[in-house]
Coordinates of C-alpha atoms and ligand atoms in Angstrom, one line a residue:
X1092 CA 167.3 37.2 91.6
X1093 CA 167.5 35.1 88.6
X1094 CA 164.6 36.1 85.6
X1095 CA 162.8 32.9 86.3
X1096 CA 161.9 33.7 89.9
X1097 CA 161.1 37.4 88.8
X1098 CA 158.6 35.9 86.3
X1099 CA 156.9 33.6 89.3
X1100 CA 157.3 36.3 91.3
X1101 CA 154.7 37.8 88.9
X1102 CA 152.2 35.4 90.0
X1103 CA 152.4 35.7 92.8
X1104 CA 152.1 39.1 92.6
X1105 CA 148.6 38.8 91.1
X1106 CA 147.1 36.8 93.4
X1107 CA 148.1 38.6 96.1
X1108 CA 147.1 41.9 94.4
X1109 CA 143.5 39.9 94.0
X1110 CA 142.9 39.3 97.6
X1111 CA 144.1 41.9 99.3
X1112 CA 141.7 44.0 96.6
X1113 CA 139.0 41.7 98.3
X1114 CA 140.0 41.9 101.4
X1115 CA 140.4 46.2 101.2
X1116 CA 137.0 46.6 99.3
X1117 CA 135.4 44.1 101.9
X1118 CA 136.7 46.2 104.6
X1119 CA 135.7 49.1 103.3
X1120 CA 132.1 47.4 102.6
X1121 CA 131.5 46.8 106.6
X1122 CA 132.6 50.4 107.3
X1123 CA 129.9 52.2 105.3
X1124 CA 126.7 52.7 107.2
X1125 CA 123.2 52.1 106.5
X1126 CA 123.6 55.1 103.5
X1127 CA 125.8 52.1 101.9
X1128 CA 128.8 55.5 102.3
X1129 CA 130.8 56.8 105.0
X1130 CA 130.6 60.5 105.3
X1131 CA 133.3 62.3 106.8
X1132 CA 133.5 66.1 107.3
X1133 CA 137.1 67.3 106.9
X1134 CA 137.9 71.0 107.6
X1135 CA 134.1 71.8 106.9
X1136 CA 134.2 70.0 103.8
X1137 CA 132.1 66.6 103.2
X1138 CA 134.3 63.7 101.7
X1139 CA 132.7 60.6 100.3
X1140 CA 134.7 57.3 101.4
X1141 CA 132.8 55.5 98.6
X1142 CA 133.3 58.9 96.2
X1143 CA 137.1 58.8 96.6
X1144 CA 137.6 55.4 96.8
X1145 CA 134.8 53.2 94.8
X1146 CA 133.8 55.8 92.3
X1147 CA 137.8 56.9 92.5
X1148 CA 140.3 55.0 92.9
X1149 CA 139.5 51.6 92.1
X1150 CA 136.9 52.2 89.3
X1151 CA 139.5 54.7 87.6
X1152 CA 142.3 52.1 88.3
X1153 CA 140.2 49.7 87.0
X1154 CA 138.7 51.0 83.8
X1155 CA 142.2 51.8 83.3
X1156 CA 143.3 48.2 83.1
X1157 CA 140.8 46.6 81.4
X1158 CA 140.8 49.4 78.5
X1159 CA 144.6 48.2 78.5
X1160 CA 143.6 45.1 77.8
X1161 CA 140.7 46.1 75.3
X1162 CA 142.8 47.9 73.3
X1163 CA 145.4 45.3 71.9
X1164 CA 142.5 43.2 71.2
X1165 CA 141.3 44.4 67.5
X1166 CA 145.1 45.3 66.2
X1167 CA 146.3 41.2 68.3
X1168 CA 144.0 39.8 66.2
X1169 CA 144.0 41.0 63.0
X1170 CA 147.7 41.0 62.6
X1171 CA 148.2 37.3 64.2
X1172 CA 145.8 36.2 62.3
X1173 CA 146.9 37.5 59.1
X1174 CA 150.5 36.3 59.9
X1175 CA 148.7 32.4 60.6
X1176 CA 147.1 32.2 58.1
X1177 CA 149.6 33.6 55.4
X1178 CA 152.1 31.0 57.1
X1179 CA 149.6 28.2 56.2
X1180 CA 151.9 25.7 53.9
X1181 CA 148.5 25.3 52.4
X1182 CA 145.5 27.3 52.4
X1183 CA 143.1 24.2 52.3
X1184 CA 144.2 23.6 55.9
X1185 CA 142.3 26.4 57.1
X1186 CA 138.6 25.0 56.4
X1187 CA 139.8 21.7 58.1
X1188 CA 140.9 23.5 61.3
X1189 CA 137.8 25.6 61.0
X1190 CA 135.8 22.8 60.8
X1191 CA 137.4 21.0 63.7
X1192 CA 137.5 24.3 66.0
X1193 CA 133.7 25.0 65.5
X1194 CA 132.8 21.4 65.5
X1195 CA 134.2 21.0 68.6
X1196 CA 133.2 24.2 70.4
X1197 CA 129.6 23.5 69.4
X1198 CA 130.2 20.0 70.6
X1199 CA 131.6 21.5 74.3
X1200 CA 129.0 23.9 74.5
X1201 CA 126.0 21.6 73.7
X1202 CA 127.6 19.0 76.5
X1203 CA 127.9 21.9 78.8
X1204 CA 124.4 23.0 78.3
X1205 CA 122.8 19.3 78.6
X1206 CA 124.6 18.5 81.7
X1207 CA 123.3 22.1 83.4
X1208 CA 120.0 21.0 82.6
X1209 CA 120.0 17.4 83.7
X1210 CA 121.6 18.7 86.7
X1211 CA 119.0 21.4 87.6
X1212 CA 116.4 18.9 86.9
X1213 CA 117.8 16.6 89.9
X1214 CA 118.5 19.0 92.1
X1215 CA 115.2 21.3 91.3
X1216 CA 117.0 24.8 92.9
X1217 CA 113.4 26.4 91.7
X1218 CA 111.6 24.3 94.7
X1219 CA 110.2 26.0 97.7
X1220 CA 111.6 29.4 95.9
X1221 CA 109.1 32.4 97.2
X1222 CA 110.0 35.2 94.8
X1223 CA 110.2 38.5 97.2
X1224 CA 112.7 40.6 94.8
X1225 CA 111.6 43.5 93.5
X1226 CA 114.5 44.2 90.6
X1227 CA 113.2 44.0 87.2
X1228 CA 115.3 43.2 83.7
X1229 CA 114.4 44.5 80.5
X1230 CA 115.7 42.3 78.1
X1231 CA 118.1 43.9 75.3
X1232 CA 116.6 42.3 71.5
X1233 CA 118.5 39.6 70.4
X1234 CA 119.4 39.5 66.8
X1235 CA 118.0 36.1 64.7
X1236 CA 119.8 33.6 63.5
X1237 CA 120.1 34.8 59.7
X1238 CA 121.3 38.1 61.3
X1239 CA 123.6 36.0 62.8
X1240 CA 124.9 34.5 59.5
X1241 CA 124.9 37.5 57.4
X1242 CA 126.6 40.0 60.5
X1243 CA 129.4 37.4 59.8
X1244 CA 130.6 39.7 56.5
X1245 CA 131.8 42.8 56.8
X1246 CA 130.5 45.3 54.5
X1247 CA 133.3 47.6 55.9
X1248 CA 136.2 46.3 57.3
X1249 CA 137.4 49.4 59.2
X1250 CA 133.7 49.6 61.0
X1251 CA 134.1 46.1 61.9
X1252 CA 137.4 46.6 63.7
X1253 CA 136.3 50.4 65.1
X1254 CA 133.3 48.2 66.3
X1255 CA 135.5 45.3 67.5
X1256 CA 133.0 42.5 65.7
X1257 CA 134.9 39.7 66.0
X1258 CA 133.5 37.8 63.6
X1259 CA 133.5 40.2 61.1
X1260 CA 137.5 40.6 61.5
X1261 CA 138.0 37.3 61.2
X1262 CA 136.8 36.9 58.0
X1263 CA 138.3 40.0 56.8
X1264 CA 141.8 39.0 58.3
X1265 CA 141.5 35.3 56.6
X1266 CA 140.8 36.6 53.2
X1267 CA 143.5 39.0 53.7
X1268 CA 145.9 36.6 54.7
X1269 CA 145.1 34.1 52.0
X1270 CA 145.3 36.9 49.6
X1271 CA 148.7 38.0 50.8
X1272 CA 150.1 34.1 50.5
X1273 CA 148.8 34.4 47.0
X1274 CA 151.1 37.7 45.8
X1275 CA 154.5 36.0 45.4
X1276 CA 157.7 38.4 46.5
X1277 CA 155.0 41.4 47.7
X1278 CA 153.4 39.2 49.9
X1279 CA 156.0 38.0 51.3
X1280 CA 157.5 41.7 52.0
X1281 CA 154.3 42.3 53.4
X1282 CA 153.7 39.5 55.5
X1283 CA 157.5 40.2 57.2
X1284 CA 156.1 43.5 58.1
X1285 CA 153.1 41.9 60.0
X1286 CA 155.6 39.4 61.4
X1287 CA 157.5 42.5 62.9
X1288 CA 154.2 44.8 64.3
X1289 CA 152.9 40.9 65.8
X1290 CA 155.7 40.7 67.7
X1291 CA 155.6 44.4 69.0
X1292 CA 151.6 44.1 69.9
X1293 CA 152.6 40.9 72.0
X1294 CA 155.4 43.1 73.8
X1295 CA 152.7 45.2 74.9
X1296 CA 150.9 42.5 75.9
X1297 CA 154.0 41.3 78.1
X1298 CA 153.7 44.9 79.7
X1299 CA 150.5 45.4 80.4
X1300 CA 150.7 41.8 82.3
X1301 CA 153.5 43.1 84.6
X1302 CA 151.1 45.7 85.4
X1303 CA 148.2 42.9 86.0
X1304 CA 148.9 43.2 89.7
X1305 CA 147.4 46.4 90.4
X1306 CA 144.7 46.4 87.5
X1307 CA 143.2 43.0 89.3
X1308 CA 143.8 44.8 92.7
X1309 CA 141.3 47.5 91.6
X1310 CA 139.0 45.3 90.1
X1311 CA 138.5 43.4 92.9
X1312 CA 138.4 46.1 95.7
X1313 CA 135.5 48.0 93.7
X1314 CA 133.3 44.1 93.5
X1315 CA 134.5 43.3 96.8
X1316 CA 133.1 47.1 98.3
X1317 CA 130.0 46.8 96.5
X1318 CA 128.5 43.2 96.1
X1319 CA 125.5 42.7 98.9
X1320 CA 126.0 39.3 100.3
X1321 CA 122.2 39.5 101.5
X1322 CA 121.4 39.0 98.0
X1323 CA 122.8 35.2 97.9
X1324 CA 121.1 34.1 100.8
X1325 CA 117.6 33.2 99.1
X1326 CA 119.3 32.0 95.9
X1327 CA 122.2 29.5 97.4
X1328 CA 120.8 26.3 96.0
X1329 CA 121.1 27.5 92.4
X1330 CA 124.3 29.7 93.4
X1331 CA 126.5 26.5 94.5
X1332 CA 124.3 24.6 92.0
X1333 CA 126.0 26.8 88.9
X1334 CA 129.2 26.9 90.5
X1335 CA 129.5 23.6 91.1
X1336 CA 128.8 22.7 87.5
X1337 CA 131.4 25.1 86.2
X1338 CA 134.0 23.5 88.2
X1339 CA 133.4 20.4 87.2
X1340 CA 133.2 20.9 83.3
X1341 CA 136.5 23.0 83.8
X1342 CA 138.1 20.0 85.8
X1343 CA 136.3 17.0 84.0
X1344 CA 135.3 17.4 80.5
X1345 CA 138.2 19.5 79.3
X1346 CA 140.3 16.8 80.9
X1347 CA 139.0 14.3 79.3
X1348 CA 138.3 15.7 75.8
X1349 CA 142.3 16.4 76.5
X1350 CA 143.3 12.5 77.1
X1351 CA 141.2 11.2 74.9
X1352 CA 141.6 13.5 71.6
X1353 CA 144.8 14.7 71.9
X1354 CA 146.5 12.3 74.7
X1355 CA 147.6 15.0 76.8
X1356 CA 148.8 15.5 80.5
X1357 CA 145.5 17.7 81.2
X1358 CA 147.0 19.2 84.1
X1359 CA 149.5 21.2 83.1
X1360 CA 146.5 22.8 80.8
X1361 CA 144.7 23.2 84.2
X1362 CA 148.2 24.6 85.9
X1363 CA 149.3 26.8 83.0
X1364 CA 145.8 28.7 82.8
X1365 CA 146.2 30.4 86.5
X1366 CA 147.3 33.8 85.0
X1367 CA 144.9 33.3 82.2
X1368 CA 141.9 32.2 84.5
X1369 CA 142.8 35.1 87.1
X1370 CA 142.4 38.0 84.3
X1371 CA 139.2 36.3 82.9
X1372 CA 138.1 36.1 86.7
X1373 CA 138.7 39.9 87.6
X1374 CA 137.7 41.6 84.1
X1375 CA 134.3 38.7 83.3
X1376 CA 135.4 39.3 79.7
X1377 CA 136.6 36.3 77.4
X1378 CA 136.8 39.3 74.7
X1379 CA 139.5 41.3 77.1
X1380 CA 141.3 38.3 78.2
X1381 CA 141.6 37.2 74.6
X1382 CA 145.8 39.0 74.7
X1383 CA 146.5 36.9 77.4
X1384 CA 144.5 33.9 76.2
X1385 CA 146.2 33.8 72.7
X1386 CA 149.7 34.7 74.6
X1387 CA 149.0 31.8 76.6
X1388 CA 147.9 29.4 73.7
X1389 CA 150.9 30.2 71.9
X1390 CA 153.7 30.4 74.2
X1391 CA 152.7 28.3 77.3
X1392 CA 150.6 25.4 75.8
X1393 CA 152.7 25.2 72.2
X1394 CA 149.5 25.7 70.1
X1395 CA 151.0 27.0 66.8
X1396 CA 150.7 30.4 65.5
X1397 CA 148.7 29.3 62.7
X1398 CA 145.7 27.4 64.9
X1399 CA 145.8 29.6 67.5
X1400 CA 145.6 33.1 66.1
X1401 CA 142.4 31.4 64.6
X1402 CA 140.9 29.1 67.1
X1403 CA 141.2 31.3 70.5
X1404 CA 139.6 34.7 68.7
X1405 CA 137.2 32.9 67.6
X1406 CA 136.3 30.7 70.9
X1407 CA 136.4 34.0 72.8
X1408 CA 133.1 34.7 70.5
X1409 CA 131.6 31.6 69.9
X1410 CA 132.8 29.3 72.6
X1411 CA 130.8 29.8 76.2
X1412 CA 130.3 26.8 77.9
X1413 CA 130.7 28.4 81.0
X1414 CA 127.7 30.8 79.9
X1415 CA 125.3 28.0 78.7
X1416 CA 125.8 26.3 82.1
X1417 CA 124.3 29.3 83.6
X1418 CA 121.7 29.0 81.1
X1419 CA 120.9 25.9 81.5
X1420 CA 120.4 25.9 85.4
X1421 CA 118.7 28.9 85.1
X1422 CA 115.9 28.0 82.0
X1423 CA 115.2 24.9 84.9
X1424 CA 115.1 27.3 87.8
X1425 CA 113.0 29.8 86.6
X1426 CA 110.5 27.7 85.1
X1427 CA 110.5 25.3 88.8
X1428 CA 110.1 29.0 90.4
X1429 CA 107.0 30.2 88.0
X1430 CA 105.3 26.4 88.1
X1431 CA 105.9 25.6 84.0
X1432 CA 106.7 21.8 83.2
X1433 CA 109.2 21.8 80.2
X1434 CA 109.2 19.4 78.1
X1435 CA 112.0 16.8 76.4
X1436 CA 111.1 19.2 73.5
X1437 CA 111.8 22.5 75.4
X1438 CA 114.7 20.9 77.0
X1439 CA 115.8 20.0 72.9
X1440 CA 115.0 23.6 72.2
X1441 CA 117.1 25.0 75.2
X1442 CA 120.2 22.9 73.8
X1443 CA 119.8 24.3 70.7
X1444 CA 119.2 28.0 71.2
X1445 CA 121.6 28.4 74.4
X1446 CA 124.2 26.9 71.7
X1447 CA 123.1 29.5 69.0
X1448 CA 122.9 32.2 71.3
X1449 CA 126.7 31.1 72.2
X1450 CA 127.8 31.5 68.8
X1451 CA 125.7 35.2 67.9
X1452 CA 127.1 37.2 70.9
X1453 CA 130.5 38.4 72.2
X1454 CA 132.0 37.5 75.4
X1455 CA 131.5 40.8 77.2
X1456 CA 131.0 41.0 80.6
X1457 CA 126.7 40.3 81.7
X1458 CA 125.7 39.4 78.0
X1459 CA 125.6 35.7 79.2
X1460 CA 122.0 37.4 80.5
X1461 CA 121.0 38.7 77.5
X1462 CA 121.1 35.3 76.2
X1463 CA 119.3 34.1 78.3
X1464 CA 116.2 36.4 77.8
X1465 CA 116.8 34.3 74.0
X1466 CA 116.5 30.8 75.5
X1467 CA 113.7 31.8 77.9
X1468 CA 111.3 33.5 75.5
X1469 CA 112.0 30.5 72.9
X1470 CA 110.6 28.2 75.5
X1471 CA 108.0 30.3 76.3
X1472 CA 109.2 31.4 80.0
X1473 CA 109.0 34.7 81.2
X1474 CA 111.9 37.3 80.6
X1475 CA 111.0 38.8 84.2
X1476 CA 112.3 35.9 85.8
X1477 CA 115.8 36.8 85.2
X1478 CA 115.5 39.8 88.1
X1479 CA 115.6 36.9 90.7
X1480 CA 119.2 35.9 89.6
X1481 CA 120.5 39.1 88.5
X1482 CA 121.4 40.4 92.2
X1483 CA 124.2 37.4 92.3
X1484 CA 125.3 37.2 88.1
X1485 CA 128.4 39.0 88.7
X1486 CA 130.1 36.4 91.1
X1487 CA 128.9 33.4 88.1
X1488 CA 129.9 35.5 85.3
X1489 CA 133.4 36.1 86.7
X1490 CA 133.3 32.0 87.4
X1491 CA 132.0 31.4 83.9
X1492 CA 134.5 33.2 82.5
X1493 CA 137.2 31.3 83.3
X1494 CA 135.6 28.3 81.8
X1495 CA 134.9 30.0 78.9
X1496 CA 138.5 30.8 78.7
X1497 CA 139.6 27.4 79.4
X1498 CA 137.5 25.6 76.8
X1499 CA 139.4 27.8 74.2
X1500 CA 142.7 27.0 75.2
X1501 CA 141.5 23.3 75.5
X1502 CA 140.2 23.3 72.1
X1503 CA 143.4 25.2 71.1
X1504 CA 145.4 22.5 71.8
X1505 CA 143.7 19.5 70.7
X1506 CA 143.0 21.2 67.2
X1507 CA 146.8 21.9 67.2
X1508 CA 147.7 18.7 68.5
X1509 CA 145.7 16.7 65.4
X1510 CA 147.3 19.4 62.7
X1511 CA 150.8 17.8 64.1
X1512 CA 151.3 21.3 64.9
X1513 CA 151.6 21.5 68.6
X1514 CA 154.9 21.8 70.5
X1515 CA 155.1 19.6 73.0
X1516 CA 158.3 20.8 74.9
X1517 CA 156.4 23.9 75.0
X1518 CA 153.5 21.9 76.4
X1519 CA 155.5 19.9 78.8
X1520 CA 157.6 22.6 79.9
X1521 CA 157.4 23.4 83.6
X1522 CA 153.5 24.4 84.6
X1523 CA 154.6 26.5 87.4
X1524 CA 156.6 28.7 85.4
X1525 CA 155.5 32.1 84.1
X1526 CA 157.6 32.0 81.2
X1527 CA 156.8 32.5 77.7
X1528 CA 158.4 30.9 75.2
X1529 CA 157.0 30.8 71.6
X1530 CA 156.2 27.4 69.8
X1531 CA 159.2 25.8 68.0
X1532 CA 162.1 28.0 70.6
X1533 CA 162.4 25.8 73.2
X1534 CA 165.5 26.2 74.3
X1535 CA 167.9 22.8 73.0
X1536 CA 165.1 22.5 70.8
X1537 CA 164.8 25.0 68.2
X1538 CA 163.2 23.9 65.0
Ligands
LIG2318 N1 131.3 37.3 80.6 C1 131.2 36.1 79.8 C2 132.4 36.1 78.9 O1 132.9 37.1 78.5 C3 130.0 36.0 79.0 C4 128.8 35.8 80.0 O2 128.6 34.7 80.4 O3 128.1 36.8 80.3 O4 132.9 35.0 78.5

């Protein structure tokens, strides 16, 4: 078998891991009875089905995986970032790039939030809603926005990356790397060694994807085996209402931004995201995803080292359109549910504070809620009304994910595309292939 069918065979691997995880947890799902478990008693002893295999197998399987994943995150970042920005021909660049990758996340996300809420406001999912549920939410405290700013600086470097902030590793990382540029013959002896433990951390990554198979396989056997379908039947208009939305930003603004910024075939962006958009999918977690999503930048879409190691860490913080869909449907739908008129100025106000509350908080898997609570009590909704979508969050979040993970790649590209930076053999290079080559090795084109 030649390497490039292996490497498709790798795909294919991971979708088929992901449904027959569904179909397996599902199955299991209908066997339970009313105790939501099936007991059996085996040689006098009692054994759990959803003990061994929900609690067991697939939650162990899939903490496994996902920790994987979690782990390269801090040490990927800080070291690719170091290396792009030391490789900067000049520093100046870097405010420039920063300024286009935040500009334009901000400029996604507030698009995102305005079409969710125009959207909810025509369809009206709130109407006719008779709220029956009896789960409650207590809201975590959001921090404010001067938090915001001054959580940005680490005072301790170390904490930031033992806490995973970030934020707070980016800035350290870009001073670093500017710093090192700066110190002549040491700097570059330095920056070599980064170059080196770079390419090592993205080995890993290469491993842990070949095991991506079974990690989604777990993932989705222990959702499939314990989501209650009876919980979507009262909430389907705003379900498909969400959904819908998500799919259409993912398949029509990121598209067009793509043609119309950066003149791009914007399908094989859509094509070359399926491993990507499968991981965000199963593990809800732009943060965990971020490995593949920066492995994908770099050596499937041609984004340059020294954009991507900056722009895609920082989208996977910042950057949630997906998320500010959700909360823009939702502000609508609770406040439709509870009787409140919002105004044009509360609809200004939910713009603004869903696209704060995109840039303050991580992309972790349910905090899309706790954002939420933010836009709500800003607007002067109540909190309580989240309990009547947080029985069917899960499914969205996974969805919203892999949007959010999109719209950093998108962005990815069209910053590196307007730097001159981006390889376009990489780019153009078969969609359907899994293979990874880095920016600037195309083969027959080496530069
Ligand atoms: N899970 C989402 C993410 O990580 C955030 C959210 O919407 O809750 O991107």
């Amino acid at each position: 078998m030649s390497q490039d069918s292996q490497k498709t065979h790798l795909t294919l691997k991971i979708v088929i891991g992901m449904f027959a995880g569904i179909v397996i947890g599902a199955l299991l799902q209908m066997s339970f009875d009313d105790s939501g478990d099936r007991v059996f008693n085996i040689f006098g002893m009692a054994f759990s089905t959803y003990g061994f295999f929900v609690d067991g197998i697939f939650n162990i399987g899939g903490a496994i995986f996902i920790n994987s994943l979690k782990m390269l995150v801090v040490p990927l970042v800080f070291v690719s970032l170091v290396c792009g920005v030391s490789s900067l021909s000049d520093p100046s660049k870097l405010g420039r790039l920063g300024g286009k990758s935040v500009g334009l996340y901000v400029l996604t996300t507030c698009l995102a939030v305005t079409f969710a809420l125009v959207a909810a406001l025509i369809v009206k999912p709130g109407d006719g809603f008779v709220i029956d549920t009896e789960a409650e939410f207590a809201p975590s405290q959001a921090p404010g926005l001067a938090q915001v700013i001054i959580d940005m600086f680490p005072s301790n470097p170390i904490n930031a990356m033992a806490e995973g902030n970030m934020l707070q590793i980016i800035v350290f990382a870009v001073l670093f790397g500017i710093a090192m540029a700066k110190c002549g013959e040491v700097g570059e002896k330095v920056q070599k060694a980064f170059e080196m433990v770079n390419d090592i951390i993205m080995k890993i990554v290469l491993i842990i994807m070949e095991l991506a198979p079974y990690g989604v396989f777990f993932l989705m056997a222990k959702l499939a085996a314990t989501t209650e379908l009876a919980a979507f039947s009262n909430i389907l208009v705003y379900f498909f209402l969400v959904f819908f939305l998500l799919i259409l930003h993912a398949l029509i603004t990121y598209p067009t931004l793509l043609i119309l910024l950066a003149r791009l075939n914007p399908l094989t962006l859509l094509i070359k995201m399926k491993d990507t958009a499968i991981f965000a999918f199963s593990s809800s977690s732009s943060s965990a995803t971020l490995p593949i999503t920066l492995a994908t930048a770099q050596r499937k879409l041609g984004v340059d080292r020294s954009v991507a190691s900056f722009t895609i860490p920082l989208g996977a913080t910042i950057n949630m359109d997906g998320t500010a869909i959700m909360q823009g449907v939702a502000t609508v739908f609770i406040a439709q549910v509870y009787g409140v008129d919002l105004s044009v100025t509360d609809l200004l106000m939910v713009v603004l504070t869903a696209t704060l509350a995109s840039i303050g908080t991580a992309g972790v898997p349910g905090v899309g809620l706790i954002m939420l609570a933010m836009v709500l009590q800003q607007v002067n909704l109540p909190v309580e009304g989240i309990a009547l979508i947080l029985g069917i969050d899960r499914l969205l979040d996974m969805t919203r994910t892999v949007v959010n993970v999109t719209g950093d790649c998108t962005i990815a590209t069209i910053v590196s595309k307007s730097e001159g930076v981006l390889d376009e053999d990489v780019y153009n290079a078969d969609p359907f292939s899994d293979e990874m080559v880095e920016a600037g090795k195309v083969e027959g084109h080496n530069s």
